[in-house]
PDB file of C-alpha atoms in Angstrom:
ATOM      1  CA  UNK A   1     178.755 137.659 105.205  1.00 63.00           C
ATOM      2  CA  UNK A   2     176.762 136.037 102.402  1.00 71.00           C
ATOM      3  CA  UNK A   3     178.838 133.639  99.619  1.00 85.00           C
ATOM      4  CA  UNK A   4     180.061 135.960  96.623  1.00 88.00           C
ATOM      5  CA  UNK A   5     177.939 134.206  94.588  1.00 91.00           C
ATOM      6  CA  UNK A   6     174.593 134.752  96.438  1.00 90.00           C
ATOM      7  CA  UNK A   7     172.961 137.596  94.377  1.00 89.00           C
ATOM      8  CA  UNK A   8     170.032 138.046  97.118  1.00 90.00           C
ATOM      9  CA  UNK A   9     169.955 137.036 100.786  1.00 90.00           C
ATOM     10  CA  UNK A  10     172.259 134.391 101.983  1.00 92.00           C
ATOM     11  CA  UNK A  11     173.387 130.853 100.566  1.00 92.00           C
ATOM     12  CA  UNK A  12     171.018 128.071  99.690  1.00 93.00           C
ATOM     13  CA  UNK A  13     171.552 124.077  99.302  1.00 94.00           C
ATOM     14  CA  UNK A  14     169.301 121.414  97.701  1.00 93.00           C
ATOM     15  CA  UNK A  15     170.493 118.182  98.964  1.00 91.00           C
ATOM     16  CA  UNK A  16     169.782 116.452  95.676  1.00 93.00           C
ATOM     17  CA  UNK A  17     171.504 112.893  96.199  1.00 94.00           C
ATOM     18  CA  UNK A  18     173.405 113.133 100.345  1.00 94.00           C
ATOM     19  CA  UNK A  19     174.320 109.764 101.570  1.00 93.00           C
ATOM     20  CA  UNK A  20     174.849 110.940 104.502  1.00 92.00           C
ATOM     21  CA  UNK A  21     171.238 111.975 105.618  1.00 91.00           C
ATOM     22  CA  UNK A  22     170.596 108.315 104.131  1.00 89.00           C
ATOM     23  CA  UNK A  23     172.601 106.413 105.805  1.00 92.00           C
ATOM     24  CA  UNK A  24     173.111 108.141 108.902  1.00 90.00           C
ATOM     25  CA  UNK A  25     176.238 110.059 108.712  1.00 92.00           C
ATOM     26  CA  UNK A  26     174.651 113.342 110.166  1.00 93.00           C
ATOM     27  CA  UNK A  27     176.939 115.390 113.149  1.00 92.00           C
ATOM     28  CA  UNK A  28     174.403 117.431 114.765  1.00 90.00           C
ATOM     29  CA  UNK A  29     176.176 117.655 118.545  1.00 89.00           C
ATOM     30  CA  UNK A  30     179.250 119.720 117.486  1.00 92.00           C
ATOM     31  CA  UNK A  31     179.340 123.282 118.814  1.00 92.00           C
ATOM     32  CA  UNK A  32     180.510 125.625 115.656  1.00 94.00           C
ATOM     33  CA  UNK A  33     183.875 127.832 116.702  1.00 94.00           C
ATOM     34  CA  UNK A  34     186.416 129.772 113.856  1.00 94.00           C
ATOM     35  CA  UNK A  35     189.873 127.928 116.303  1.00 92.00           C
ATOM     36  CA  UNK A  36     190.777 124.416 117.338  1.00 90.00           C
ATOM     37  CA  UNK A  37     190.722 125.963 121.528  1.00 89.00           C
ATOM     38  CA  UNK A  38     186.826 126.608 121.149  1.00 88.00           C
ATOM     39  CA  UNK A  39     187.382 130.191 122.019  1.00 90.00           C
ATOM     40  CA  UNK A  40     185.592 131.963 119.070  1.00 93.00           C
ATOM     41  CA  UNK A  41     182.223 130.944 118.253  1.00 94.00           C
ATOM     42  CA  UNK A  42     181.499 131.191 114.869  1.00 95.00           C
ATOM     43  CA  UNK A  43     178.498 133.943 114.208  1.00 95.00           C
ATOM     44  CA  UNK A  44     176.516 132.869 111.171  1.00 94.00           C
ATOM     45  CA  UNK A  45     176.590 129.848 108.956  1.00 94.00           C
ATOM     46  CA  UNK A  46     175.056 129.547 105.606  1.00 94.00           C
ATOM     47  CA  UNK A  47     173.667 126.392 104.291  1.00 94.00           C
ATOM     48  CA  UNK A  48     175.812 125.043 101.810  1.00 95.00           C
ATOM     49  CA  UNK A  49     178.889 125.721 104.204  1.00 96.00           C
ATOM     50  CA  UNK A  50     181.747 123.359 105.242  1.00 97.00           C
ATOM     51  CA  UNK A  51     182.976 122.477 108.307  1.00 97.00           C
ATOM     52  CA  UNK A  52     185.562 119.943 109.769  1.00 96.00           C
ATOM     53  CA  UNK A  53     184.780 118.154 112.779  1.00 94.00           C
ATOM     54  CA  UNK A  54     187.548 117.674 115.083  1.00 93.00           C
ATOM     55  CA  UNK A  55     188.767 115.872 118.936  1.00 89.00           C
ATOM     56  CA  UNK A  56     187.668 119.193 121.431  1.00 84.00           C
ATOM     57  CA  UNK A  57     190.931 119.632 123.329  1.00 77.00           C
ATOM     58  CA  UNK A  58     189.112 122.446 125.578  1.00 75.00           C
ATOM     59  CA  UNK A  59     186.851 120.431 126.831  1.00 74.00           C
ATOM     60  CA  UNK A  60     183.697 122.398 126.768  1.00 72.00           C
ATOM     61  CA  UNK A  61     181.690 120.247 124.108  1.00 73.00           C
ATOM     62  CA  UNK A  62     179.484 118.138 125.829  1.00 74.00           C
ATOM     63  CA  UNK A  63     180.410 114.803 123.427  1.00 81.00           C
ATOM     64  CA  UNK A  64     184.303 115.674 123.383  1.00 84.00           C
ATOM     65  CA  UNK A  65     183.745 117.202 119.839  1.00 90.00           C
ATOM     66  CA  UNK A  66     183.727 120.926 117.817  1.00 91.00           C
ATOM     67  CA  UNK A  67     183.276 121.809 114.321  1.00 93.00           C
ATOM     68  CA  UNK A  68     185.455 124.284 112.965  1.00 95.00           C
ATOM     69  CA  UNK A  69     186.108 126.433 109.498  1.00 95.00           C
ATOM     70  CA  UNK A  70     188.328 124.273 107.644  1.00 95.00           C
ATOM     71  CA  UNK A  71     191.464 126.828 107.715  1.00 94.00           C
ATOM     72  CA  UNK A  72     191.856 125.412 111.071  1.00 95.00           C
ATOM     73  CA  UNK A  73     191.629 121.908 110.949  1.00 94.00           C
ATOM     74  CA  UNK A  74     194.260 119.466 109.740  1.00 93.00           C
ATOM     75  CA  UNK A  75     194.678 119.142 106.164  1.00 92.00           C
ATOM     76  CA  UNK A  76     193.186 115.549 106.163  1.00 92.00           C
ATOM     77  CA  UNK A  77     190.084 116.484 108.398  1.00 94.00           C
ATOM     78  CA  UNK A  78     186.452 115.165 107.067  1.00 94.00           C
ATOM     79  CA  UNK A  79     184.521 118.122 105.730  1.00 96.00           C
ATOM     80  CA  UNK A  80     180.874 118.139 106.384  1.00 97.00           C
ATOM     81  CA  UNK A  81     178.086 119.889 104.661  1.00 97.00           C
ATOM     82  CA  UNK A  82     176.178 122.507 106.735  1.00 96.00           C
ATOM     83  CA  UNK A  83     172.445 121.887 106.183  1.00 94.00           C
ATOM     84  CA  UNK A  84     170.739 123.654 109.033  1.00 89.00           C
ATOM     85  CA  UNK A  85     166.576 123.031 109.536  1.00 79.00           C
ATOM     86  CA  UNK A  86     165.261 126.548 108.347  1.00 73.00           C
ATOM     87  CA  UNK A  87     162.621 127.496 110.949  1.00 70.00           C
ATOM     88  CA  UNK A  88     160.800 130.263 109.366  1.00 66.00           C
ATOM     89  CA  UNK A  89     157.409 131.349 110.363  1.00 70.00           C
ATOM     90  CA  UNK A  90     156.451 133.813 108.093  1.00 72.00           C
ATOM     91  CA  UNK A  91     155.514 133.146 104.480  1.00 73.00           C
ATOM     92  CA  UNK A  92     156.818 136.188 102.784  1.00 74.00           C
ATOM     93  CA  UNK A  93     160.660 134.750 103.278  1.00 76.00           C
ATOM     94  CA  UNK A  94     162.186 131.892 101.408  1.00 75.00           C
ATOM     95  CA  UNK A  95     164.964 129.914 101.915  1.00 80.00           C
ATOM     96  CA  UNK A  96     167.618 132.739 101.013  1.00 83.00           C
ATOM     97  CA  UNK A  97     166.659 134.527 104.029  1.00 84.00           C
ATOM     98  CA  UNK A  98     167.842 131.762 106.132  1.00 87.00           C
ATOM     99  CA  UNK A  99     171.372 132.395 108.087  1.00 89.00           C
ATOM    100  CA  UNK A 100     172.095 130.446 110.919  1.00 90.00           C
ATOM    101  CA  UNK A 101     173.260 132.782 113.582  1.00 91.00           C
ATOM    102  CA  UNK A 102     174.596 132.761 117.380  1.00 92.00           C
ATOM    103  CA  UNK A 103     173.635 135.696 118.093  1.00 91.00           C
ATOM    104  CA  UNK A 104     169.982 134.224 118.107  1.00 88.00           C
ATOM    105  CA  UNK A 105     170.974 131.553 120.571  1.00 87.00           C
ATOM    106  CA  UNK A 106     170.383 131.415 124.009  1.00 83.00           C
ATOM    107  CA  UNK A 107     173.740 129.983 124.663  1.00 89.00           C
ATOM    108  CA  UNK A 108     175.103 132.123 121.677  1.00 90.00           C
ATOM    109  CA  UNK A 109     176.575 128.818 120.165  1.00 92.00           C
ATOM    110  CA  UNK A 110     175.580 127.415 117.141  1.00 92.00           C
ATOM    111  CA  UNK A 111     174.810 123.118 116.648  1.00 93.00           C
ATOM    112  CA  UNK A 112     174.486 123.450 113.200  1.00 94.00           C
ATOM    113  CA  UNK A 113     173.180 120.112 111.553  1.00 95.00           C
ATOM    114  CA  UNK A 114     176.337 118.539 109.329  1.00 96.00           C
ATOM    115  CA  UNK A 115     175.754 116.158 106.625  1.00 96.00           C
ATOM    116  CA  UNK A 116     179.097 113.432 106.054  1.00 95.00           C
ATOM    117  CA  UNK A 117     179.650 113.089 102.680  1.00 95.00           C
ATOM    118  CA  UNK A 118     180.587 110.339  99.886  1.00 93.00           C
ATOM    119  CA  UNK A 119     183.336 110.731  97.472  1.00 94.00           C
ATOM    120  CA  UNK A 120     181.352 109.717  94.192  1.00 91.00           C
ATOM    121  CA  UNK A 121     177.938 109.463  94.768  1.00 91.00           C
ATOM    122  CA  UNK A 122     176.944 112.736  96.667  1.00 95.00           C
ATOM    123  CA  UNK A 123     175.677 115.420  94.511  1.00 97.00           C
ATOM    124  CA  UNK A 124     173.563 118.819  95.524  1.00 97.00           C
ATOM    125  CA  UNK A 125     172.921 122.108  93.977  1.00 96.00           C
ATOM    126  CA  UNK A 126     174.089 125.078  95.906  1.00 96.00           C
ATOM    127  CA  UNK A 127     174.912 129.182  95.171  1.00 95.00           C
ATOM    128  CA  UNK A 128     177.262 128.914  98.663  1.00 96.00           C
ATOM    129  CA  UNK A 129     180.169 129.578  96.525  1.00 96.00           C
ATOM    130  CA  UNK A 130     183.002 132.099  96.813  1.00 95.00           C
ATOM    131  CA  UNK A 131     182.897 132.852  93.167  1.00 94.00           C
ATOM    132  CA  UNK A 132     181.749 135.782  91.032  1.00 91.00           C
ATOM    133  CA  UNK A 133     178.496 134.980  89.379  1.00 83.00           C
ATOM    134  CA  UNK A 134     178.154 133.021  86.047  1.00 82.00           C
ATOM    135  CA  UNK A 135     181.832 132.774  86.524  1.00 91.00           C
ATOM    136  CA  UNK A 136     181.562 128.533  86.783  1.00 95.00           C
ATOM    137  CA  UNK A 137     180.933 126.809  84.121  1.00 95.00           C
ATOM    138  CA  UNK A 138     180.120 123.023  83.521  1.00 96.00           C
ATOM    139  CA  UNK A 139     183.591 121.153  84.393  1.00 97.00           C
ATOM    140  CA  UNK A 140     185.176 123.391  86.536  1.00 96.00           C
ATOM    141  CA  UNK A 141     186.482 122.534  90.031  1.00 96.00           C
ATOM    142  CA  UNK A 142     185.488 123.127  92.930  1.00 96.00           C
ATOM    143  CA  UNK A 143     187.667 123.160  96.742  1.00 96.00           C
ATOM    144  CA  UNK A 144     186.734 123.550  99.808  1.00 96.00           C
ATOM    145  CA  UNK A 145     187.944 127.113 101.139  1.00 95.00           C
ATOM    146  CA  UNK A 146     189.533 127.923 104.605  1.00 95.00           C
ATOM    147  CA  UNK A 147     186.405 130.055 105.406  1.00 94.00           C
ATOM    148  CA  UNK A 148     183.924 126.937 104.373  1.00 95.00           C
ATOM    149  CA  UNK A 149     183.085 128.019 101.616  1.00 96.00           C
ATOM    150  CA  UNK A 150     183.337 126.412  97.881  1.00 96.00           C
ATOM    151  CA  UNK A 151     185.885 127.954  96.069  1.00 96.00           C
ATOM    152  CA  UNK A 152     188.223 127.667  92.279  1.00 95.00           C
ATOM    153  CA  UNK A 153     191.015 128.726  94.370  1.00 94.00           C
ATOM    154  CA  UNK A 154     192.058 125.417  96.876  1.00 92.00           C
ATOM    155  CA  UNK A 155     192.713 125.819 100.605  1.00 92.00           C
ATOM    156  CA  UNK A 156     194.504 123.716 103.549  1.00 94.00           C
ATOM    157  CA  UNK A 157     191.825 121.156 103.450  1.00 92.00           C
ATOM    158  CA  UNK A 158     193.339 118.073 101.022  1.00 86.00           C
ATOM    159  CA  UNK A 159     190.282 115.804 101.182  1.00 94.00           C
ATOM    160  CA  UNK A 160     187.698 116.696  98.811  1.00 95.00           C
ATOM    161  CA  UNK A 161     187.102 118.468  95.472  1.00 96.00           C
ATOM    162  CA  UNK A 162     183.625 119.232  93.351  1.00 97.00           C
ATOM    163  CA  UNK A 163     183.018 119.222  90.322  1.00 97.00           C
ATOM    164  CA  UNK A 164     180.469 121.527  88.654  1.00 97.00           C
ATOM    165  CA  UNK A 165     178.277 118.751  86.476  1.00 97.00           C
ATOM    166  CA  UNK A 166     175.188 121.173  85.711  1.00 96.00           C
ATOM    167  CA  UNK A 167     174.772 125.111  85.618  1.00 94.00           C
ATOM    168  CA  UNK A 168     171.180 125.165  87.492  1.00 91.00           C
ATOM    169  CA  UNK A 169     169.019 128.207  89.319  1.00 92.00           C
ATOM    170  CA  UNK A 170     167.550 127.914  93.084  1.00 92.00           C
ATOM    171  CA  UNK A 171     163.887 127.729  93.247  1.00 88.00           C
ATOM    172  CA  UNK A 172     163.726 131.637  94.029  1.00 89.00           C
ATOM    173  CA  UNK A 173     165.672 131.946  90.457  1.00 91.00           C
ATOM    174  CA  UNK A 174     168.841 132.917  91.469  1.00 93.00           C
ATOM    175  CA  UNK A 175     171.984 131.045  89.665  1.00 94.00           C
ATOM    176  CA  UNK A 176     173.584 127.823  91.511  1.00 95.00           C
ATOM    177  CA  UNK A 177     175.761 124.772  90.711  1.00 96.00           C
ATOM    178  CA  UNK A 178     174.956 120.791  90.549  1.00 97.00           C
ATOM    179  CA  UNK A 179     178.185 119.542  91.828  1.00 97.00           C
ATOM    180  CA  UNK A 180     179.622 116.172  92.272  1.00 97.00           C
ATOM    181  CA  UNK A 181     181.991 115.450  95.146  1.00 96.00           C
ATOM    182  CA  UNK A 182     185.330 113.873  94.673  1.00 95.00           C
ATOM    183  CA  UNK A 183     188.151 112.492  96.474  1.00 92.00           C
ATOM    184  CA  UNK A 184     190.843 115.131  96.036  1.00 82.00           C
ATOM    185  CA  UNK A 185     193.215 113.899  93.366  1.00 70.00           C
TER     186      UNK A 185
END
């Protein structure tokens, strides 16, 4: 189900300043699941999601780690920034027409590529927000939702908060955010 803020197709994300594709803080091995036991794969992910990665107490990731929606995770857990490769082959779709899904997997998991982030110096411009359109405005903060997605309204996850610092459009026009992360105060 696309962000509320998404006016056509799904969520988007510009990865205007990410330290963590810079300096290497990229999770890319994680299997995605909605609970901590790894028995619900999760079915579509949106770039511009967040998701906590976590120990695998199952055991069926093959590097002893999962990535989960942050509702499940403990309070204190890292999020990451979903920023899947969009592998599109035909030139009439753009990048709103990207979703991640399992359903398109052979395995029917999805190893969605998650960028660590940087209290302070990370910035991007995304529309993945839980949010009515043109209902942000510049100043307004941001938390990270227990369904991963960027919300006004704060969820279990205590770690991080963004601040809007520009209203701004995607390249296919719709309305987005520049935001800023912070360390949750």
């Amino acid at each position: 189900m696309p962000a509320k803020y998404v006016q056509r197709g799904y969520g988007q994300l510009e990865g205007n300043r990410l330290t963590g594709i810079t300096f290497g803080n990229i999770e890319s091995q994680a299997p995605a699941y909605e609970d901590t036991a790894a028995t619900t794969p999760i079915a579509e992910l949106e770039n511009g999601m967040l998701l906590c990665v976590i120990a695998d107490t199952s055991e069926t990731a093959p590097l002893g780690r999962i990535a989960v929606l942050p509702g499940v995770a403990p309070a204190t857990a890292r999020p990451y920034l979903v920023f899947s490769e969009r592998k599109m082959y035909d030139e009439r779709m753009g990048y709103c027409d990207f979703v991640d899904k399992a359903a398109d997997k052979v395995d029917g998991l999805l190893f969605p590529k998650l960028i660590g982030l940087t209290p302070d110096s990370c910035i991007f411009t995304t529309n993945t927000i839980n949010e009515a359109p043109d209902s942000l405005e510049v100043n307004d903060v941001l938390y990270v939702g227990d369904d991963g997605y960027l919300t006004k309204t704060a969820g279990t996850n205590q770690v991080y908060q963004f601040t809007v610092v520009r209203k701004y459009t995607m390249p296919d026009g719709q309305p987005a955010v520049k935001v800023q992360v912070q360390a949750k105060a």
